[in-house]
PDB file of C-alpha atoms in Angstrom:
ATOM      1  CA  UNK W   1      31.825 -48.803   7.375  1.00  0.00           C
ATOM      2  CA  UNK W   2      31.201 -45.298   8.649  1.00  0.00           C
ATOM      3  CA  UNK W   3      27.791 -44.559  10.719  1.00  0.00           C
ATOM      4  CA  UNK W   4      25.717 -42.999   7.777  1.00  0.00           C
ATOM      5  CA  UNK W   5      24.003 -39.252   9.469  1.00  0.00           C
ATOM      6  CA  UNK W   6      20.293 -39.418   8.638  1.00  0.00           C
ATOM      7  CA  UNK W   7      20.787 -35.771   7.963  1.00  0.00           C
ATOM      8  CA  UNK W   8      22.984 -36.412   4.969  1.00  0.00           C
ATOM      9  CA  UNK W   9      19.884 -38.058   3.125  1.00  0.00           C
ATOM     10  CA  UNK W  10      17.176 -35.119   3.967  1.00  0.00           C
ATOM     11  CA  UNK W  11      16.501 -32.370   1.561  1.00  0.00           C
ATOM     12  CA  UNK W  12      16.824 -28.838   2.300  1.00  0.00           C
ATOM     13  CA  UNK W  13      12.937 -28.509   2.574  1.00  0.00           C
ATOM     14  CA  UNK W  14      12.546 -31.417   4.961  1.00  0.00           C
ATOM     15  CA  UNK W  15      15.263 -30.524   7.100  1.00  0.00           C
ATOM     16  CA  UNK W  16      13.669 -27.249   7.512  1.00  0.00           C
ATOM     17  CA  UNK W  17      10.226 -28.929   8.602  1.00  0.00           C
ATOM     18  CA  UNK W  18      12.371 -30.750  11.232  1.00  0.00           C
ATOM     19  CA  UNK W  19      14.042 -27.753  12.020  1.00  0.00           C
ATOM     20  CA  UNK W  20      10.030 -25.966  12.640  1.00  0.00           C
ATOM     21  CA  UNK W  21       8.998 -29.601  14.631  1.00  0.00           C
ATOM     22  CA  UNK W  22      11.497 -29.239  16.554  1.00  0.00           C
ATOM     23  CA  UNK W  23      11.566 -25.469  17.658  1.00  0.00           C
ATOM     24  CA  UNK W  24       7.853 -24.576  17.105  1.00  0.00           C
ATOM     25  CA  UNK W  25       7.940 -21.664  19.520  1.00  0.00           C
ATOM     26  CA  UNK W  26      10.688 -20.267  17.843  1.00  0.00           C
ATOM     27  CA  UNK W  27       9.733 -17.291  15.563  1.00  0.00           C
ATOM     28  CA  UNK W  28      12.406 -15.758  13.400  1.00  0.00           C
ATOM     29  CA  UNK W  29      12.393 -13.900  10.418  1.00  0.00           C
ATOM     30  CA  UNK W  30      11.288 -16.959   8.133  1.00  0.00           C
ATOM     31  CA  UNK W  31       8.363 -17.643   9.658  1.00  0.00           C
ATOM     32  CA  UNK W  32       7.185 -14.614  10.483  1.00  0.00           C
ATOM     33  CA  UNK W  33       7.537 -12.240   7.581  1.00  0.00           C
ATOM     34  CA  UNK W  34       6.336 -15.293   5.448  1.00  0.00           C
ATOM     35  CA  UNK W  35       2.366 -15.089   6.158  1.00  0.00           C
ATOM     36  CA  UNK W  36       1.164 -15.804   2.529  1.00  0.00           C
ATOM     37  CA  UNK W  37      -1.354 -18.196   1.358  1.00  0.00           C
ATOM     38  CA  UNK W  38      -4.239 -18.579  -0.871  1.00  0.00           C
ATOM     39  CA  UNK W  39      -7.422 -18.374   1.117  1.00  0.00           C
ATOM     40  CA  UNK W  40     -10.557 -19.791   0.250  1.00  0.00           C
ATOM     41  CA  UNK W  41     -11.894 -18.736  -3.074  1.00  0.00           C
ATOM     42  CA  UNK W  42     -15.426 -17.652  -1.227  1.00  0.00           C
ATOM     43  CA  UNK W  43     -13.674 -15.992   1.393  1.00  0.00           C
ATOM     44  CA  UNK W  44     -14.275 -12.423  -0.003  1.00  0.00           C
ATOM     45  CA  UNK W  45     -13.797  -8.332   1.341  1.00  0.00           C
ATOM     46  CA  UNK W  46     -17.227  -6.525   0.822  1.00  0.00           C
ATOM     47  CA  UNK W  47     -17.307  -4.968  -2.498  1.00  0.00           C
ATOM     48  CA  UNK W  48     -16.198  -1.190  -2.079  1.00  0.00           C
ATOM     49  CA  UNK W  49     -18.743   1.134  -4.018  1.00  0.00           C
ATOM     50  CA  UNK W  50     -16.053   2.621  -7.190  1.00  0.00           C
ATOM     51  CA  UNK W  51     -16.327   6.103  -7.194  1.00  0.00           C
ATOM     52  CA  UNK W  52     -13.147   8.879  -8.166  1.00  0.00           C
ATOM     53  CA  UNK W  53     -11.700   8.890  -4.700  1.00  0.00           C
ATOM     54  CA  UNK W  54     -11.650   4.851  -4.049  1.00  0.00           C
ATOM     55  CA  UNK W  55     -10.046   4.484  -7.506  1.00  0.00           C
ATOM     56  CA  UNK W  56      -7.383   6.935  -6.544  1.00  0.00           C
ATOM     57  CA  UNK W  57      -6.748   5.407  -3.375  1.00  0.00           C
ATOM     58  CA  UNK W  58      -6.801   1.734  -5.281  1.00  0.00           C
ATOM     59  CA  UNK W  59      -4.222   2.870  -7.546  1.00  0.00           C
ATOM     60  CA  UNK W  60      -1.875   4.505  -4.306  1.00  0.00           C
ATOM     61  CA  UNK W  61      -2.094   1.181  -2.932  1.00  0.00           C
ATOM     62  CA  UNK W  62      -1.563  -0.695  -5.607  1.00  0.00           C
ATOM     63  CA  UNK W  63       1.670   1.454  -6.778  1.00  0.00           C
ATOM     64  CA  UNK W  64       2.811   1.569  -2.548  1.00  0.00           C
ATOM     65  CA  UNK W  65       2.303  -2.778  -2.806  1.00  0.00           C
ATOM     66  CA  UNK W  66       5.252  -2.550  -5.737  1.00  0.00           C
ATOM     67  CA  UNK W  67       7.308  -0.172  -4.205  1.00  0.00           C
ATOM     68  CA  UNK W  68       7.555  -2.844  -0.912  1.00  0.00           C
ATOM     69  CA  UNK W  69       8.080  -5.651  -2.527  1.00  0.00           C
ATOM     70  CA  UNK W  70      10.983  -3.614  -4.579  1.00  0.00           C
ATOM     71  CA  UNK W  71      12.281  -2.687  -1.555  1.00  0.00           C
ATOM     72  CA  UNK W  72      11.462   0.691  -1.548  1.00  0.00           C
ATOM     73  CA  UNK W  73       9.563   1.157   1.981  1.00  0.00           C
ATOM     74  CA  UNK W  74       9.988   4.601   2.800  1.00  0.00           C
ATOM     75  CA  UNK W  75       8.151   5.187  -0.549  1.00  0.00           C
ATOM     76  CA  UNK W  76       5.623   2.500  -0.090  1.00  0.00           C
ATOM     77  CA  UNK W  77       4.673   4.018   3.115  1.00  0.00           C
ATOM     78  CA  UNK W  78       4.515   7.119   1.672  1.00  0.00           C
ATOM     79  CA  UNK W  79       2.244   5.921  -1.205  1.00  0.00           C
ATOM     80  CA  UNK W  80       0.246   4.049   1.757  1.00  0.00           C
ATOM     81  CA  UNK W  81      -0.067   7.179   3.812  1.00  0.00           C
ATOM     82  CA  UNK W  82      -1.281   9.457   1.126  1.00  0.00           C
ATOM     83  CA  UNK W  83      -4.235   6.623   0.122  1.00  0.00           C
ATOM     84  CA  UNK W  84      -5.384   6.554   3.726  1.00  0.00           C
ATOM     85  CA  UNK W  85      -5.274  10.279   3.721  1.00  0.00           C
ATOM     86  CA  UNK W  86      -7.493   9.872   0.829  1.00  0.00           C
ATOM     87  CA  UNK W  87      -9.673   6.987   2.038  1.00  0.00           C
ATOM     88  CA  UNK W  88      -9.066   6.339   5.604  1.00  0.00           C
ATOM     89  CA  UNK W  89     -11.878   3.853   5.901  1.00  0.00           C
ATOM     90  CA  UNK W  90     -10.268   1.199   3.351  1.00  0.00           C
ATOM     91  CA  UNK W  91      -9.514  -1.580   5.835  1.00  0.00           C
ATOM     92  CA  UNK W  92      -6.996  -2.975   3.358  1.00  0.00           C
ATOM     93  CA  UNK W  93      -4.402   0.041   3.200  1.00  0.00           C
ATOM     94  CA  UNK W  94      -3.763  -0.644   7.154  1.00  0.00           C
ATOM     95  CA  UNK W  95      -3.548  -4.337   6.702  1.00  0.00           C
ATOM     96  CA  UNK W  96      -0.997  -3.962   3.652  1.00  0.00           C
ATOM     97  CA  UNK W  97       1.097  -0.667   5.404  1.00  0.00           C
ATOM     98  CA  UNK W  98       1.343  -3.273   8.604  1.00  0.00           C
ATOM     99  CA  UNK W  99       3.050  -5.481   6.302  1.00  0.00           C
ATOM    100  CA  UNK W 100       6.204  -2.969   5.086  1.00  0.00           C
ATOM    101  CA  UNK W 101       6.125  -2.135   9.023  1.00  0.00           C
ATOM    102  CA  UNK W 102       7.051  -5.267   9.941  1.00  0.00           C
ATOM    103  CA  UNK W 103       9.866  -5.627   6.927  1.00  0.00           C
ATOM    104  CA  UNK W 104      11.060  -2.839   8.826  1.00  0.00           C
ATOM    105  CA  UNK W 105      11.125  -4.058  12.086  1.00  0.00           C
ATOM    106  CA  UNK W 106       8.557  -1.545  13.551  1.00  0.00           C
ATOM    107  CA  UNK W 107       6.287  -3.936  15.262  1.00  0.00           C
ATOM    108  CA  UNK W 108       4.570  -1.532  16.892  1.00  0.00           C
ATOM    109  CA  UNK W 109       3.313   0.311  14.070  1.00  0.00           C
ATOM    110  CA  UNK W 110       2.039  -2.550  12.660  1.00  0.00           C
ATOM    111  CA  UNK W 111       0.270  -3.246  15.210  1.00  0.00           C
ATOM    112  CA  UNK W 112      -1.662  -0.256  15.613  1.00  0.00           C
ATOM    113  CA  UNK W 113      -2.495  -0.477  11.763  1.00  0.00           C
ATOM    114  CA  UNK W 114      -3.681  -4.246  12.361  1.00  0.00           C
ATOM    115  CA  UNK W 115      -6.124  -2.742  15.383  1.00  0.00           C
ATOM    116  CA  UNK W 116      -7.258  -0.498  12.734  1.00  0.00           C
ATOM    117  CA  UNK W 117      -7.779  -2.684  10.069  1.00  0.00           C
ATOM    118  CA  UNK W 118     -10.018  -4.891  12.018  1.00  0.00           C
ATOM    119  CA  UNK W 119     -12.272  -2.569  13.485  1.00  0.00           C
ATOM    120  CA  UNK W 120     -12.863  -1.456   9.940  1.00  0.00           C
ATOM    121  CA  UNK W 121     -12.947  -4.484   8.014  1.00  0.00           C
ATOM    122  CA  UNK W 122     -16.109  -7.226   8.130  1.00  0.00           C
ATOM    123  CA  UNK W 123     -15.490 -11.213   7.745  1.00  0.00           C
ATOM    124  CA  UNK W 124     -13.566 -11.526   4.277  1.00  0.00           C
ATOM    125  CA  UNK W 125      -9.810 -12.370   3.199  1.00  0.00           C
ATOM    126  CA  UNK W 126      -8.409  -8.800   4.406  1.00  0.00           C
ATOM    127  CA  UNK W 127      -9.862  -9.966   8.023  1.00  0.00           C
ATOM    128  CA  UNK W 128      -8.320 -12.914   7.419  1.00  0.00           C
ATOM    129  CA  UNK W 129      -5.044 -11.760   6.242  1.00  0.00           C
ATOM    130  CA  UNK W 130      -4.720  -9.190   9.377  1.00  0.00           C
ATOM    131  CA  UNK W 131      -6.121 -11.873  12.175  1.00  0.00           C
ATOM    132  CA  UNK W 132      -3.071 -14.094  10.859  1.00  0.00           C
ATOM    133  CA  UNK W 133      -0.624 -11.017  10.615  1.00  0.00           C
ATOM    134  CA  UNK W 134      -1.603  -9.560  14.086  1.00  0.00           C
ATOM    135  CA  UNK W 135      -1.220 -13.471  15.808  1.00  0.00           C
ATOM    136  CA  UNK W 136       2.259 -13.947  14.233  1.00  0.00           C
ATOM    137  CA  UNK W 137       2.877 -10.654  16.036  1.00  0.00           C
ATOM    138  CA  UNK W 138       1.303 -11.708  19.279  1.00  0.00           C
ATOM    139  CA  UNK W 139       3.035 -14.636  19.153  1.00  0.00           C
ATOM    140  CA  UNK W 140       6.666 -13.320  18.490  1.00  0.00           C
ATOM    141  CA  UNK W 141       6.034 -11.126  21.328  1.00  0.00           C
ATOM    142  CA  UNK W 142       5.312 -14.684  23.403  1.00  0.00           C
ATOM    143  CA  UNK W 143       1.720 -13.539  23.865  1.00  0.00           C
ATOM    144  CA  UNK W 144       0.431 -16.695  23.122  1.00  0.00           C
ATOM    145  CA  UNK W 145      -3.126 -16.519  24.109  1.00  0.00           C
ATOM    146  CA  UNK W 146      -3.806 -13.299  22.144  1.00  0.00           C
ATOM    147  CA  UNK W 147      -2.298 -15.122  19.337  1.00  0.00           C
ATOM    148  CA  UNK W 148      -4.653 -18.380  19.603  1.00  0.00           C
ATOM    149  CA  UNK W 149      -7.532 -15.814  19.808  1.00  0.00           C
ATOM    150  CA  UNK W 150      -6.460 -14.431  16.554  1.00  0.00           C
ATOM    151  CA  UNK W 151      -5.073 -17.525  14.673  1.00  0.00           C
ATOM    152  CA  UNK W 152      -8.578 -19.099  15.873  1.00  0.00           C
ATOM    153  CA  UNK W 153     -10.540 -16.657  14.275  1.00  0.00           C
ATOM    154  CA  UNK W 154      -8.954 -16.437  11.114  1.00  0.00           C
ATOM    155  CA  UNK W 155      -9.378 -20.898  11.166  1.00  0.00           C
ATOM    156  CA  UNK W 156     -13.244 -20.371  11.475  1.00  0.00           C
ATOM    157  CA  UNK W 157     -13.028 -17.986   7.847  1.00  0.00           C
ATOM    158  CA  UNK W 158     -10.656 -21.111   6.100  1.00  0.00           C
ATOM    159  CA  UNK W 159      -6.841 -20.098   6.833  1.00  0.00           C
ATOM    160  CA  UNK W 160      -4.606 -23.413   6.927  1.00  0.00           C
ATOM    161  CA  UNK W 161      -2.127 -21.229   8.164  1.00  0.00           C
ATOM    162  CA  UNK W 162      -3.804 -19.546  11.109  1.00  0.00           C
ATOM    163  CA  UNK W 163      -4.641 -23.930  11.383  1.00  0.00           C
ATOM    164  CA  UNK W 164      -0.775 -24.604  11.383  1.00  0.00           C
ATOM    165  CA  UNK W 165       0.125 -21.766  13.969  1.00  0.00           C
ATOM    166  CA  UNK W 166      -2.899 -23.130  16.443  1.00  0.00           C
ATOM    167  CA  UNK W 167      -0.908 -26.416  16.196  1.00  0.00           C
ATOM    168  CA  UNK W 168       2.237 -25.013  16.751  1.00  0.00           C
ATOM    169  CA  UNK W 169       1.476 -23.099  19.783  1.00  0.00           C
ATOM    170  CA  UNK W 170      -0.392 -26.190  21.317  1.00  0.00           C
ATOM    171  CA  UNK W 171       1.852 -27.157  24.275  1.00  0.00           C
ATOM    172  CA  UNK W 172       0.808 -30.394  23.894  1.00  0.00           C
ATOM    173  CA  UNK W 173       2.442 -30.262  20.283  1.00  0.00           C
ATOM    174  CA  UNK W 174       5.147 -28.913  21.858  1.00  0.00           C
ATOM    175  CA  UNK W 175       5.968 -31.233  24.499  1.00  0.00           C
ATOM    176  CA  UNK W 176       4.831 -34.255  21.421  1.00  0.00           C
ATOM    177  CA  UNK W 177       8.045 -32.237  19.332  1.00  0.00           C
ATOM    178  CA  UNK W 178      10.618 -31.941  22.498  1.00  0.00           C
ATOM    179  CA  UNK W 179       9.897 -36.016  23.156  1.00  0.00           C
ATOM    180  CA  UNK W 180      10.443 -36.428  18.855  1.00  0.00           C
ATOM    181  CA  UNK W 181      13.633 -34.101  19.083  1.00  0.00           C
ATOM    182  CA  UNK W 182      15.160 -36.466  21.777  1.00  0.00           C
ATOM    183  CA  UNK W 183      14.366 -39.385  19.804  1.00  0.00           C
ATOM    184  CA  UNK W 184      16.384 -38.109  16.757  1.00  0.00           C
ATOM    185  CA  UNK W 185      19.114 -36.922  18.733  1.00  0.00           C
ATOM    186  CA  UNK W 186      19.454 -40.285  20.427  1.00  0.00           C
ATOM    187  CA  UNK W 187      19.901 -41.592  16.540  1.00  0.00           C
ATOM    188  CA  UNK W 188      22.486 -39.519  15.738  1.00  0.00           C
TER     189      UNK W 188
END
C-alpha cells in the first residue's frame, strides 16, 4: 500500500490556511489587495451634512468605485480626483482612491492618501477601513511596528481582520507556525 499524502485529502481552502500558518509574514498579492470585511454594524462615519456639492462628489465617487472594480483605474482615479477637487475634506474619497493605487502597484500614493484620510476622518468604518489598509501597507513594507500600531487601532473600533493581522505578525505566532510547519513536514 502506497503512503497516503495528507495533502491529497485537504481542500483548496484549507490548504490555503496552511499555506497562511505557515508563511504568516509573507504578504503577496492575496492577502494584501484582499482587505474586505463587514465591520460592526454600529461602527459608523459621521453623517456628512447633504448639500449640492457633497451629492456631486457622492455620485463621482460612487461612479470612480465602478470604474475600479471594472478595471478601469485610470478613469476611476480620474472620477476620484475630480470629487476631491470638489470636496477635498471627504475622508472617504482618499481612503477609496488608496485602494485603485494599490491595484496599481503605486504604494506610495496610497499611502499619502491613507495619511490624508486619517487626519480627516473621526472614529467610524472609513477609519477603520484605512487603519487596516495603511497596516497591510506597513506591513508589506516589513514595518511591522507601524503596522501593529495601525492594525491595533482599527481592533479597538471591531475589525476581526486588523485582529487576524495582530496575530499574524506576533513573533510568538510565528515561531508557534515555524515549530507546526516542521511537524507537518516531518509527516510527509
Amino acid at each position: 500500500m502506497a503512503p497516503v499524502s495528507l495533502a491529497e485529502h485537504l481542500s483548496d481552502r484549507d490548504k490555503m490556511v496552511l499555506e497562511a500558518i505557515f508563511t504568516p509574514t509573507q504578504i503577496g498579492s492575496d492577502v494584501s489587495f484582499s482587505y474586505d470585511e463587514e465591520l460592526p454594524v454600529e461602527l459608523k462615519d459621521p453623517i456628512e451634512e447633504l448639500n449640492e456639492t457633497v451629492i456631486e462628489s457622492m455620485d463621482l465617487e460612487a461612479r470612480a468605485i465602478i470604474a475600479a472594480q471594472e478595471n478601469r483605474y485610470d478613469d476611476a482615479l480620474n472620477l476620484f480626483g475630480k470629487a476631491i477637487d470638489v470636496t477635498p475634506a471627504r475622508a472617504s474619497l482618499y481612503n477609496n482612491r488608496a485602494q485603485t493605487m494599490r491595484l496599481l502597484n503605486d504604494d506610495t500614493g496610497a499611502l499619502a492618501d491613507l495619511n490624508t484620510a486619517l487626519e480627516l476622518t473621526s472614529p467610524g468604518r472609513t477609519k477603520c477601513q484605512a487603519l487596516c489598509q495603511r497596516g497591510l501597507l506597513y506591513r508589506k513594507q516589513e514595518k511591522l511596528d507601524e503596522a501593529k500600531l495601525d492594525f491595533t487601532e482599527a481592533a479597538k473600533l471591531g475589525s476581526k481582520f486588523a485582529k487576524s493581522q495582530l496575530i499574524e505578525i506576533n513573533p510568538y505566532a510565528a515561531l508557534c507556525n515555524q515549530m507546526l510547519r516542521e511537524a507537518f513536514d516531518k509527516l510527509k
